[in-house]
CSV table of C-alpha atoms in Angstrom, one decimal:
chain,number,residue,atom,x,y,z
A,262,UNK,CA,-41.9,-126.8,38.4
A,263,UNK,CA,-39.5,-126.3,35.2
A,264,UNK,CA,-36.8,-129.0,35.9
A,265,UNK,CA,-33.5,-126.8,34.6
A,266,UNK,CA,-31.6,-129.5,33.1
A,267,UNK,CA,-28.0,-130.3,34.5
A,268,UNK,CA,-26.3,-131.9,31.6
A,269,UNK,CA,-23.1,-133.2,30.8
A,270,UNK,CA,-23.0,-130.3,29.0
A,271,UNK,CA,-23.1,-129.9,25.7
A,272,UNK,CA,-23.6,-126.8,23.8
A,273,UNK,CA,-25.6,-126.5,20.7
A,274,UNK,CA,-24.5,-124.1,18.5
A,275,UNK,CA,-24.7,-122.5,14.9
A,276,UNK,CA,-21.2,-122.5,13.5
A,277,UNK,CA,-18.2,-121.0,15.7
A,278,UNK,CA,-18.2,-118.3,18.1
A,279,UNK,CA,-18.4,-114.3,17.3
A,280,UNK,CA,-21.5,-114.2,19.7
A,281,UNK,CA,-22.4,-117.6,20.6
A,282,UNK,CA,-22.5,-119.4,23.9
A,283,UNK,CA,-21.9,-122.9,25.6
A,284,UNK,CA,-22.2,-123.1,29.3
A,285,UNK,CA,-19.1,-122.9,31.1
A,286,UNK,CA,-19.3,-126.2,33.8
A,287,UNK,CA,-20.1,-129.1,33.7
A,288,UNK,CA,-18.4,-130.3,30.9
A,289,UNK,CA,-18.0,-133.5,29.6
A,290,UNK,CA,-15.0,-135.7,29.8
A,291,UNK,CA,-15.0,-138.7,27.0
A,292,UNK,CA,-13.6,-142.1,27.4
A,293,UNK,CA,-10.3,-143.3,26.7
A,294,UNK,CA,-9.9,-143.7,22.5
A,295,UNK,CA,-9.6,-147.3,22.0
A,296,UNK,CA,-6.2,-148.5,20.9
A,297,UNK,CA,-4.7,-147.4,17.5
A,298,UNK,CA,-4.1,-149.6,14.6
A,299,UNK,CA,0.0,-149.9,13.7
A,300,UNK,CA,-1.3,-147.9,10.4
A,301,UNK,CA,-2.5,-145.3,12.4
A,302,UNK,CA,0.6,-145.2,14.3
A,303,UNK,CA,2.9,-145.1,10.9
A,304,UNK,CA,0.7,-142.0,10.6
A,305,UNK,CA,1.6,-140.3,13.2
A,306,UNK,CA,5.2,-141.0,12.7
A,307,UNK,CA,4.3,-139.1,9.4
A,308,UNK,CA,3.1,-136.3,10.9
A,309,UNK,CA,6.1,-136.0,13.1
A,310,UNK,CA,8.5,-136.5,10.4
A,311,UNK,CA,6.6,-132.9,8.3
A,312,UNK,CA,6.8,-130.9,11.3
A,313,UNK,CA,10.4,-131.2,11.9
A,314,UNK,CA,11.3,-130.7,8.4
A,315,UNK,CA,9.1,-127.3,8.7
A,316,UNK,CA,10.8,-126.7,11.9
A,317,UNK,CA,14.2,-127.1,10.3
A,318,UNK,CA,13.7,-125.8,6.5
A,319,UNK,CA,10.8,-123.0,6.5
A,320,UNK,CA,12.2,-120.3,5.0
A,321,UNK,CA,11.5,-118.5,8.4
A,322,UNK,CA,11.7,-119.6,12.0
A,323,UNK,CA,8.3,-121.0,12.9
A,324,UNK,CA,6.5,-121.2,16.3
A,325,UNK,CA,6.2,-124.9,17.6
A,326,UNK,CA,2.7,-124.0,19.6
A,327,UNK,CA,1.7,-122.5,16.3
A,328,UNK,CA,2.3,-125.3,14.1
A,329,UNK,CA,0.6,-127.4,16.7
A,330,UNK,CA,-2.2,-125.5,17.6
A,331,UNK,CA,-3.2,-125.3,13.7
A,332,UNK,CA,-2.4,-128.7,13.3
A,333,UNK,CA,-5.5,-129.8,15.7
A,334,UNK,CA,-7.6,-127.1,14.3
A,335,UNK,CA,-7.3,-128.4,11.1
A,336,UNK,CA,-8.0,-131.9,12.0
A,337,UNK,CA,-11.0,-130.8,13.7
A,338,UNK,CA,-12.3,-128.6,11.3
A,339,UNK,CA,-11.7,-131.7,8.7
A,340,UNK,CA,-15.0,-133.2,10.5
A,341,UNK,CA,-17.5,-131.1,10.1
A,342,UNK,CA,-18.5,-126.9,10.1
A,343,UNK,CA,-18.8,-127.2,14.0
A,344,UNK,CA,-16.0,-128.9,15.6
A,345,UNK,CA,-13.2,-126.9,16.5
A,346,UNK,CA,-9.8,-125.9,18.8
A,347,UNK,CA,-10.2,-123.6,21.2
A,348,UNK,CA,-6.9,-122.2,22.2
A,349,UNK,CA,-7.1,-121.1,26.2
A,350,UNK,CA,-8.1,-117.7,25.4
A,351,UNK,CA,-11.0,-118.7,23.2
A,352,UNK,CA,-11.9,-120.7,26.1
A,353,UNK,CA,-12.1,-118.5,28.4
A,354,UNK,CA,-14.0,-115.5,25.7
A,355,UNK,CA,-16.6,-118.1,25.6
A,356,UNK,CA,-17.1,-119.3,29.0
A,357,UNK,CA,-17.8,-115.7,29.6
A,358,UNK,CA,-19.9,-115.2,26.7
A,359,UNK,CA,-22.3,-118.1,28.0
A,360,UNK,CA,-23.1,-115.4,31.0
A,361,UNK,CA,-24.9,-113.1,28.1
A,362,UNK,CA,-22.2,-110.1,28.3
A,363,UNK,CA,-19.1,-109.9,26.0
A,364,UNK,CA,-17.5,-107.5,24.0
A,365,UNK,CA,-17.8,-107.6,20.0
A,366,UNK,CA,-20.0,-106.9,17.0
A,367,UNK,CA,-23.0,-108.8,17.7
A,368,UNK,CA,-23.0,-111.4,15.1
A,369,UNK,CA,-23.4,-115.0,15.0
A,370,UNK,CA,-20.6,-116.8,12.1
A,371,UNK,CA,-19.5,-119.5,10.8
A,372,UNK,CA,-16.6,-120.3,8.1
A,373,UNK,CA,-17.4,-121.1,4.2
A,374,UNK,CA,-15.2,-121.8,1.9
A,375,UNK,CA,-12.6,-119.8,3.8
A,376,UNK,CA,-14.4,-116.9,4.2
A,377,UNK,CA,-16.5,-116.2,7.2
A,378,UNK,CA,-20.2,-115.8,6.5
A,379,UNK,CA,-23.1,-114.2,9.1
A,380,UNK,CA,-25.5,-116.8,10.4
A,381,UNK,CA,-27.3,-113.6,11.8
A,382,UNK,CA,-27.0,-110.6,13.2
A,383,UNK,CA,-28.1,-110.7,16.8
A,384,UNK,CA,-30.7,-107.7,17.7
A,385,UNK,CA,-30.0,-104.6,19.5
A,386,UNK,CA,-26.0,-104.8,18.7
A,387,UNK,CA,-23.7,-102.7,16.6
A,388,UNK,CA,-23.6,-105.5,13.7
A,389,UNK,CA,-27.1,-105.2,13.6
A,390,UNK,CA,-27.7,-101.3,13.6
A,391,UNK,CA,-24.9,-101.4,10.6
A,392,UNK,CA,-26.9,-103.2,8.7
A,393,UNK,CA,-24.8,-106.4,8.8
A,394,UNK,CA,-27.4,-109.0,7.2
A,395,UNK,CA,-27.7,-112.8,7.4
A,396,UNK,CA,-25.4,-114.4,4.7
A,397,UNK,CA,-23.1,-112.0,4.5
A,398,UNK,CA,-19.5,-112.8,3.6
A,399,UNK,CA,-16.7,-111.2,5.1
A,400,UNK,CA,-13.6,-111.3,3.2
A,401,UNK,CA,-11.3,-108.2,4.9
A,402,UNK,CA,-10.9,-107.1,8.3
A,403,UNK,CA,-9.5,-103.8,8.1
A,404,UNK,CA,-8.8,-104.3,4.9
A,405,UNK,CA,-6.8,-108.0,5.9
A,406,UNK,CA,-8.0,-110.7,3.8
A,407,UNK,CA,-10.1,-113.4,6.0
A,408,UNK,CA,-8.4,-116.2,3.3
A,409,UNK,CA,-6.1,-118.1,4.9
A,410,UNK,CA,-7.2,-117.3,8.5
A,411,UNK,CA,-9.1,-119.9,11.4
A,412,UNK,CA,-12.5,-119.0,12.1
A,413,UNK,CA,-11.2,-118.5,15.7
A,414,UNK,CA,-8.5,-116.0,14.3
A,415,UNK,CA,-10.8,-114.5,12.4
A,416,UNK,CA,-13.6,-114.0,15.5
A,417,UNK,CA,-10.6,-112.8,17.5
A,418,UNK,CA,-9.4,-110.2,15.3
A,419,UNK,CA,-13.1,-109.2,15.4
A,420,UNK,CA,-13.2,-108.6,19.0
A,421,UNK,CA,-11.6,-105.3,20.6
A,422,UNK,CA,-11.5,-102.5,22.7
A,423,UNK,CA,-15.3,-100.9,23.0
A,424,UNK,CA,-15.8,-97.9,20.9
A,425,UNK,CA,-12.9,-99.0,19.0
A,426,UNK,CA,-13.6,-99.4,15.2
A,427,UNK,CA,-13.6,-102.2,12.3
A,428,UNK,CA,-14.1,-101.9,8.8
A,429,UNK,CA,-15.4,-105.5,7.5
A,430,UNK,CA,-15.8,-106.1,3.8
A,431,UNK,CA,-18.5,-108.1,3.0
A,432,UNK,CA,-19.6,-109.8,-0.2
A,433,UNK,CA,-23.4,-109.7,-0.6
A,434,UNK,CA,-26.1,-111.9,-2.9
A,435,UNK,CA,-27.6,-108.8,-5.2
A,436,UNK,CA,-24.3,-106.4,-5.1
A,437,UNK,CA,-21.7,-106.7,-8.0
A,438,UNK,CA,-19.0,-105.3,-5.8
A,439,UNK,CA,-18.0,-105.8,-2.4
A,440,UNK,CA,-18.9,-103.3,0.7
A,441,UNK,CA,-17.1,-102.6,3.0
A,442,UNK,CA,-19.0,-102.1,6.7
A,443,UNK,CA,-17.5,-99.7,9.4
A,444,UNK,CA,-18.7,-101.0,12.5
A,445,UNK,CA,-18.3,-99.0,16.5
A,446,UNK,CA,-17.3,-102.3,19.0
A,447,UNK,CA,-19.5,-102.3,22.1
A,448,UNK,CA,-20.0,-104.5,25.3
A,449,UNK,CA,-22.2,-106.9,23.7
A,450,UNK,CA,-24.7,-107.8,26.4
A,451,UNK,CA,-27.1,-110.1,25.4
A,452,UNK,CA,-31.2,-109.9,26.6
A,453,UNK,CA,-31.8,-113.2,24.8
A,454,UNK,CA,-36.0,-112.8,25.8
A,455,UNK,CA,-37.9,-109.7,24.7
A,456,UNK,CA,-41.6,-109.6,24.9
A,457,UNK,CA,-44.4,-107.2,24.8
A,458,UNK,CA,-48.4,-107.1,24.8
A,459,UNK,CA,-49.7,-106.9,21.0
A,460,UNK,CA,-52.9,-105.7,22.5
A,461,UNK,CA,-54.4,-109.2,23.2
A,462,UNK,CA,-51.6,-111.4,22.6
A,463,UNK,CA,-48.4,-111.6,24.0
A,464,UNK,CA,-45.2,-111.4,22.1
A,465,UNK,CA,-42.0,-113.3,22.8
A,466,UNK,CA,-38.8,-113.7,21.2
A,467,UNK,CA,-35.8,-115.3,21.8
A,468,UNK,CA,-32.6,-114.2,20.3
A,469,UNK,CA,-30.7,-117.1,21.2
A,470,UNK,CA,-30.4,-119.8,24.3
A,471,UNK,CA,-28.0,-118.7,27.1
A,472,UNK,CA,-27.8,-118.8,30.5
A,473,UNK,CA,-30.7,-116.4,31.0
A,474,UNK,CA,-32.7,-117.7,28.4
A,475,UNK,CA,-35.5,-119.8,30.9
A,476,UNK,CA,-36.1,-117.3,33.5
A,477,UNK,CA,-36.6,-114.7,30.9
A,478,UNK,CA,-39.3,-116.5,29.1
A,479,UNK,CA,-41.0,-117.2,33.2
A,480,UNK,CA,-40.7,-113.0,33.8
A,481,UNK,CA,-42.2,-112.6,29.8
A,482,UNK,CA,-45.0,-115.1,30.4
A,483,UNK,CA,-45.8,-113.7,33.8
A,484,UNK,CA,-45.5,-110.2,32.9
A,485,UNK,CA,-47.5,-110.5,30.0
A,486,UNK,CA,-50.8,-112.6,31.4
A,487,UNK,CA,-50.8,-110.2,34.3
A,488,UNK,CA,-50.8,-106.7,31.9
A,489,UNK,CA,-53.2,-108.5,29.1
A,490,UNK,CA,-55.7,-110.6,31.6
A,491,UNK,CA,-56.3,-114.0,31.3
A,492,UNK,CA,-59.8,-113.8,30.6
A,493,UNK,CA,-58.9,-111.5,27.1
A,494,UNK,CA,-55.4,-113.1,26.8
A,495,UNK,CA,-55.7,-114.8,23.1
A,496,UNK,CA,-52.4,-116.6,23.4
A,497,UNK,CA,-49.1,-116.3,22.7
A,498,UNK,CA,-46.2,-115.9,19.7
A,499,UNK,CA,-43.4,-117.2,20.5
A,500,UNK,CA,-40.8,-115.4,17.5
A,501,UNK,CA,-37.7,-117.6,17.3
A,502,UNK,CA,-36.7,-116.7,13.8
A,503,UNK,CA,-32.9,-115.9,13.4
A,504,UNK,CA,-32.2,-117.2,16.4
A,505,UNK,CA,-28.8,-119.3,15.8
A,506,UNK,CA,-29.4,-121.6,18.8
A,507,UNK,CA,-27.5,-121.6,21.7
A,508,UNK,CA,-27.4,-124.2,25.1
A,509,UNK,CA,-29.3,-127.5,25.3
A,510,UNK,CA,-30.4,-127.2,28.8
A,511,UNK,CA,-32.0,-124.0,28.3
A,512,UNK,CA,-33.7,-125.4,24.8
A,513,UNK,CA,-35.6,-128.3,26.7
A,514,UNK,CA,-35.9,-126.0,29.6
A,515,UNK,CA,-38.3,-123.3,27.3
A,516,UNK,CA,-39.9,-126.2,25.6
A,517,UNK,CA,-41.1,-127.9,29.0
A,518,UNK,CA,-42.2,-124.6,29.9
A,519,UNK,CA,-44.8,-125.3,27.3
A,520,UNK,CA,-45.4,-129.1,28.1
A,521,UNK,CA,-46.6,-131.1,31.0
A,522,UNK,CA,-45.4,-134.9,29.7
A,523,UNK,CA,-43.6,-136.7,27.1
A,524,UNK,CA,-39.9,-136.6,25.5
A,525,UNK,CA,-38.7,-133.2,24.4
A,526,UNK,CA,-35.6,-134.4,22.6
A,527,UNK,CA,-33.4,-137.4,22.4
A,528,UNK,CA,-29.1,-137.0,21.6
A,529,UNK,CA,-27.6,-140.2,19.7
A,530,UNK,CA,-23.8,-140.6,19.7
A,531,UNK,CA,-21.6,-143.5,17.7
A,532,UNK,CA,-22.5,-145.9,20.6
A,533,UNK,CA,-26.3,-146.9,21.6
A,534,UNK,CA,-25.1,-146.3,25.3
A,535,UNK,CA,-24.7,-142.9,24.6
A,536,UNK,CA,-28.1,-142.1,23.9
A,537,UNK,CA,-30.3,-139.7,26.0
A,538,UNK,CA,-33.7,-138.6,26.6
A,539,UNK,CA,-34.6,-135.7,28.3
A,540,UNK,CA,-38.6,-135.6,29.2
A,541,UNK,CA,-40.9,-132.8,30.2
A,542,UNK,CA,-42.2,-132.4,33.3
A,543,UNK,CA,-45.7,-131.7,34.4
A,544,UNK,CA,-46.6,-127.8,34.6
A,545,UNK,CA,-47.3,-125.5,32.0
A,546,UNK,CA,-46.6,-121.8,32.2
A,547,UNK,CA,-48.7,-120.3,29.8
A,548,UNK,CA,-51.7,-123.0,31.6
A,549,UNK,CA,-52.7,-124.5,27.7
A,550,UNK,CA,-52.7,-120.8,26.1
A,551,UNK,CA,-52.5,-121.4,22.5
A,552,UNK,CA,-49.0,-120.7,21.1
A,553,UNK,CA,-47.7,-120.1,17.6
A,554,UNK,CA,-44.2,-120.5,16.9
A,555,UNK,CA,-42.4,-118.4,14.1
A,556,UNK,CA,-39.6,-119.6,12.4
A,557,UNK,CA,-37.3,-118.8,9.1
A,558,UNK,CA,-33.8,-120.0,7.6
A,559,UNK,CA,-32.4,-118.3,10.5
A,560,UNK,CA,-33.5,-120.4,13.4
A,561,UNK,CA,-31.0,-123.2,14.4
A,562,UNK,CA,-29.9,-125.8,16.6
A,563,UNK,CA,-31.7,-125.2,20.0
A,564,UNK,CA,-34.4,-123.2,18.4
A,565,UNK,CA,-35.1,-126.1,16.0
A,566,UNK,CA,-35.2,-128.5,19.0
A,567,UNK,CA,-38.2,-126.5,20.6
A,568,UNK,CA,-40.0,-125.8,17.7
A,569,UNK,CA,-39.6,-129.5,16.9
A,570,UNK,CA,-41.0,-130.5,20.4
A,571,UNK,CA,-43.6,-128.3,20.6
A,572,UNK,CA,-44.6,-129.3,16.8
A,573,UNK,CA,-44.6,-133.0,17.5
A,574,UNK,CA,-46.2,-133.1,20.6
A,575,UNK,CA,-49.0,-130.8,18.5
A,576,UNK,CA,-49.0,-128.1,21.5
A,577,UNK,CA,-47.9,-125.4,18.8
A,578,UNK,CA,-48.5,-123.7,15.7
A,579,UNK,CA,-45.2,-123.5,13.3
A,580,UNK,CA,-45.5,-120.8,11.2
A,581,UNK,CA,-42.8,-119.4,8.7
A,582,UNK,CA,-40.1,-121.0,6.5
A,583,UNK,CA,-38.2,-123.9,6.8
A,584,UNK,CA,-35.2,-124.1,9.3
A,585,UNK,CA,-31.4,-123.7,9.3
A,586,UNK,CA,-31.1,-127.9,10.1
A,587,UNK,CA,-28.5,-128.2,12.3
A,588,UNK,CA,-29.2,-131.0,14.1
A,589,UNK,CA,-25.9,-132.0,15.7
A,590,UNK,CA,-24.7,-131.4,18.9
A,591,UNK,CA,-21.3,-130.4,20.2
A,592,UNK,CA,-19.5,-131.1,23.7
A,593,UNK,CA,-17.0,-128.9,25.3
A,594,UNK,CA,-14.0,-131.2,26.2
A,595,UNK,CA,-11.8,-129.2,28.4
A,596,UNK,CA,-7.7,-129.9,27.9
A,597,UNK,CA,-6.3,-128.2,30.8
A,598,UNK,CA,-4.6,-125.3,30.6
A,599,UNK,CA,-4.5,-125.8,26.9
A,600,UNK,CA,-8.0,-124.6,26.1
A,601,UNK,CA,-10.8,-127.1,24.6
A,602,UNK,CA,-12.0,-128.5,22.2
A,603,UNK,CA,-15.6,-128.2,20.6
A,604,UNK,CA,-16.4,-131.7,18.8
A,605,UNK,CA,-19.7,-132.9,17.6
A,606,UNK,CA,-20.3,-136.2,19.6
A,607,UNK,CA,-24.2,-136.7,18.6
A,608,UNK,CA,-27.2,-136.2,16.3
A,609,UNK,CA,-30.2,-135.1,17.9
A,610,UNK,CA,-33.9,-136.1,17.6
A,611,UNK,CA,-37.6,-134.5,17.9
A,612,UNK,CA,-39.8,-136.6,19.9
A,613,UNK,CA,-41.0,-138.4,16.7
A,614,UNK,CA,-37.3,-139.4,16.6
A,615,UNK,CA,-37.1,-137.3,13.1
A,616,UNK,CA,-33.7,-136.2,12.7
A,617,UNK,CA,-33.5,-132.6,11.0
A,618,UNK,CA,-29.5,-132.8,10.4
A,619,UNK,CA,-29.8,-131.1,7.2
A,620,UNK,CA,-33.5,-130.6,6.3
A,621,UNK,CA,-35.0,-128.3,8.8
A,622,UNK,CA,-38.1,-128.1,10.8
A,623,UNK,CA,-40.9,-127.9,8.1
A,624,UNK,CA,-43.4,-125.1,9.1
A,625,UNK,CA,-47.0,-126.2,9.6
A,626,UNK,CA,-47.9,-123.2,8.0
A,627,UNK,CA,-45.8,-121.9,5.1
A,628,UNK,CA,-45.6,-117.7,5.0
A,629,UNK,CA,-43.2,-115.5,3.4
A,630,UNK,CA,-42.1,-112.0,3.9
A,631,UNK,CA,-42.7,-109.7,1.5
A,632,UNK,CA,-38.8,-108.5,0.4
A,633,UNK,CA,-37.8,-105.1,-0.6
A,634,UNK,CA,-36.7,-104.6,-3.5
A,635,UNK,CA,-33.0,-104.4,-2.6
A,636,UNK,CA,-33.3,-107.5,-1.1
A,637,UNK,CA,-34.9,-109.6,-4.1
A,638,UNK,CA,-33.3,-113.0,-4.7
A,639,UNK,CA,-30.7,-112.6,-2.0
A,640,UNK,CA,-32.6,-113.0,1.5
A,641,UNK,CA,-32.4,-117.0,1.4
A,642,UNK,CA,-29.8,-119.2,3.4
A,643,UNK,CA,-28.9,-122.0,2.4
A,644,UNK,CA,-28.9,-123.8,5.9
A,645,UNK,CA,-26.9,-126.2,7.4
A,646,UNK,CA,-27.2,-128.8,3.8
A,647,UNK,CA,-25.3,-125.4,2.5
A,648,UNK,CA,-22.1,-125.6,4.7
A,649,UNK,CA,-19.2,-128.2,2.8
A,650,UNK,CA,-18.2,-130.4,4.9
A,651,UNK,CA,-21.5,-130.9,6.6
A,652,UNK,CA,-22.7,-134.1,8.7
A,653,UNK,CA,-24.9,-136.2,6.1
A,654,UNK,CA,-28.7,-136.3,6.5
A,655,UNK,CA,-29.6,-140.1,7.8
A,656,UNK,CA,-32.1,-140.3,4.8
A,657,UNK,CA,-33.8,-139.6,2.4
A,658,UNK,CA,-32.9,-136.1,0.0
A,659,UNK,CA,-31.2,-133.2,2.0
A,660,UNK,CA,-32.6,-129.5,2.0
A,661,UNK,CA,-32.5,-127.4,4.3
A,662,UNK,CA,-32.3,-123.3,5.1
A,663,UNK,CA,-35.1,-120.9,3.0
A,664,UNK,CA,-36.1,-116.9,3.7
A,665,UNK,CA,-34.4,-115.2,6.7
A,666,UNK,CA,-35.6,-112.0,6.5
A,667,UNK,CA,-37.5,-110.0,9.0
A,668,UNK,CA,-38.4,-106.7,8.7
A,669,UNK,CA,-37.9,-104.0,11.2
A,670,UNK,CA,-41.1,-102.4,11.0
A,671,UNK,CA,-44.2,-104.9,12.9
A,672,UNK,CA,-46.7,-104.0,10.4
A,673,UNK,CA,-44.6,-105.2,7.0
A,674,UNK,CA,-44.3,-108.1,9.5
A,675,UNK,CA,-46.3,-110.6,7.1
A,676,UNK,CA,-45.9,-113.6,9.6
A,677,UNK,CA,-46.3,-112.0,12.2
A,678,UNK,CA,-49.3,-110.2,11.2
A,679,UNK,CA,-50.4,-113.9,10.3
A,680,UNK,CA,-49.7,-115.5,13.9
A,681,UNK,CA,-51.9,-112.4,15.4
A,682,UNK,CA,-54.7,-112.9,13.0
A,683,UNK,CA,-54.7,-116.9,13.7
A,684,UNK,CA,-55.0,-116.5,17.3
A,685,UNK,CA,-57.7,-113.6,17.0
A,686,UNK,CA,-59.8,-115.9,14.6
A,687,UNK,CA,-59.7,-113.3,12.0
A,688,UNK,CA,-58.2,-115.6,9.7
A,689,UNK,CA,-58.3,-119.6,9.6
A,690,UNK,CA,-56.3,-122.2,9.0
A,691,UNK,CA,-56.2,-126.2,9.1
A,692,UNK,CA,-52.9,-126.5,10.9
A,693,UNK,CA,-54.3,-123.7,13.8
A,694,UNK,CA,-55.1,-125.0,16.4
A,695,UNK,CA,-53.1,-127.6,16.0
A,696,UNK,CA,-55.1,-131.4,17.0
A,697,UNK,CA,-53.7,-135.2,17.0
A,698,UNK,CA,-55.1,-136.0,13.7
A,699,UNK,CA,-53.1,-133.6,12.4
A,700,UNK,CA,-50.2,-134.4,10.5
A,701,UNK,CA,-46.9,-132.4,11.3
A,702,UNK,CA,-44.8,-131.3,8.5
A,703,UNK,CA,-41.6,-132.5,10.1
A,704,UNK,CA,-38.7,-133.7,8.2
A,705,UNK,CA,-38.6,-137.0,6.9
């Protein structure tokens, strides 16, 4: 029924790779650049002409695959937060990774002003039960400073024997001083769908989208309409806050699961050519149930493009905060047995052909947490608009990220407890159900 799409594949992530997966094959191979300019070519002769004078002059002996390898990075990392080397290792760490088992910490990263902050902690892992928190900096692993390192040095060093430890300092919104965070390794195996029955409604969340992501949700939805009955079934929540995103066929996947017709989301490159569509087909599995999706600053990438899809095409609810806005997407390009590189090759688009590159899906219905007080004024992201270096919004005023905190215990669960309440008809609202005349708060 659910068409799994086989793409050219692209992976769309938050940020670079502690946790975070792409699918291993099929990748994509580009074109041939078109010919250089004799600028372009003086360049290069540049380039050439530094890296011998380092070979020959550095005080010490330097390594030519090092100087090379960090020479690409740092043209890559020149474009944007997201593009990257991956040095053959790396590669191989994340072609694994894609599967949903790896060893690490658990959380999801990305690199700011040289230091390498926390997307999100991913549930369940040893980052999370630490207390690691979303917008953490880390600036010391075991007590090395992260200044100076790659964020693929940095993920490595991160990575280790399980049960081995790390100490991580991390710099935190609220705390005058940093803290430093001793955390146990562990085979990080992720179970990207957890659900259970909320008494007549059926809870679902997705930590992130990997390679188990789809027939997850099938077993959740199944599971759940057979223990609740459809005749008392009230719908469904479907809780994708903090989820960093993860691969494109499994994001359009889950959002068909919801849809019988029309485009789920569109990917634009430099050239017109490039452009795709990928459209749902018909079969719904939850048969029409009404859905609410939750989302916060947390939720990126491929949890923006089904909370985008399901928004536009008015078959959900979006309850929460305003999201993360990455709306880019990046393609594996395989280099042998040289590694890959990761380099954003499109924007991509809701079905309303909004792009949220640096704005965020806009909640139909706005709901904040209630914060602790140790975590007053310092539970916001500042999203993908945040990130230097970012790709530009197409228009109009940029803004993007918001809360990102969700507590542990369900009933301080204020959205939550919200979603529930909508779909028993306790409470009402204009946006719930959602209907055609209805106008969706997507980013414009």
């Amino acid at each position: 029924m659910i068409r799994k799409a086989s793409l050219l594949l692209v992976g769309v992530v938050m940020g670079a790779t502690a946790v975070v997966t792409y699918s291993q094959a099929p990748f994509r191979f580009t074109e041939p650049a078109s010919a250089a300019s004799a600028d372009t070519y003086n360049q290069l002769n540049l380039f050439g002409d530094v890296f011998e004078r380092v070979r020959s002059d550095y005080v010490e002996e330097p390594a030519d695959s090092k100087l090379i390898e960090t020479a690409i990075n740092g043209m890559l990392t020149s474009l944007d937060p997201h593009s990257s080397y991956l040095p053959p290792k790396s590669f191989r760490d994340m072609q694994v990774q894609t599967r949903g088992e790896f060893g690490g910490l658990g959380i999801e990263v990305t690199m700011e002003d040289g230091l390498v902050k926390v997307v999100a902690p991913i549930d369940d892992t040893p980052a999370f039960k630490a207390g690691v928190q979303a917008g953490d900096l880390i600036t010391h692993l075991d007590g090395e400073q992260v200044m100076g390192l790659t964020l693929n040095e940095a993920v490595e060093k991160m990575r280790g024997l399980v049960n081995t430890d790390i100490t991580i300092t991390v710099r935190r919104e609220g705390l005058n001083e940093p803290t430093d965070i001793t955390i146990t390794r562990d085979v990080i195996r992720i179970r990207s769908v957890r659900w259970n029955k909320e008494e007549d409604i059926g809870y679902i969340r997705i930590t992130q989208f990997n390679e188990q992501t789809f027939d997850g949700l099938e077993t959740a939805v199944d599971e759940l309409t057979a223990e609740i009955g459809e005749d008392n079934l009230k719908g469904f929540v479907l809780d994708l806050r903090n989820n960093p995103g993860g691969l494109l066929d499994q994001a359009i996947a889950v959002s068909d699961a919801f849809l019988n017709r029309g485009e789920i989301v569109s990917t634009r490159g430099r050239n017109a050519e490039e452009t795709q569509r990928y459209n749902a087909r018909n079969g719904d599995l939850t048969e029409g149930a009404p859905v609410i999706v939750l989302v916060n600053g947390g939720s990126a990438s491929a949890s923006e493009i089904v909370a985008g899809a399901l928004q536009d095409h008015r078959r959900a609810t979006i309850l929460g905060t305003r999201s993360f806005g990455k709306g880019s997407v990046q393609t594996i390009i395989p280099l042998g047995a040289n590694g890959a590189i990761r380099l954003t090759t499109a924007r991509y688009y809701t079905p309303s052909g909004n792009s949220i590159q640096a704005k965020g899906i806009r909640p139909d219905i706005v709901s904040l947490q209630e914060l602790p007080d140790e975590l007053k004024g310092r539970a916001e992201t500042k999203g993908e608009a945040g990130l230097r270096g970012h790709l530009q919004a197409e228009e109009g005023d940029e803004g993007s990220g918001s809360q990102a905190y969700v507590p542990q215990d369900k009933d301080k669960d204020v959205q939550l407890n919200l979603a529930k309440a909508l779909l028993r008809g306790e409470k009402t609202d204009a946006a719930f159900p959602p209907s055609a005349d209805s106008a969706a708060n997507t980013s414009k």
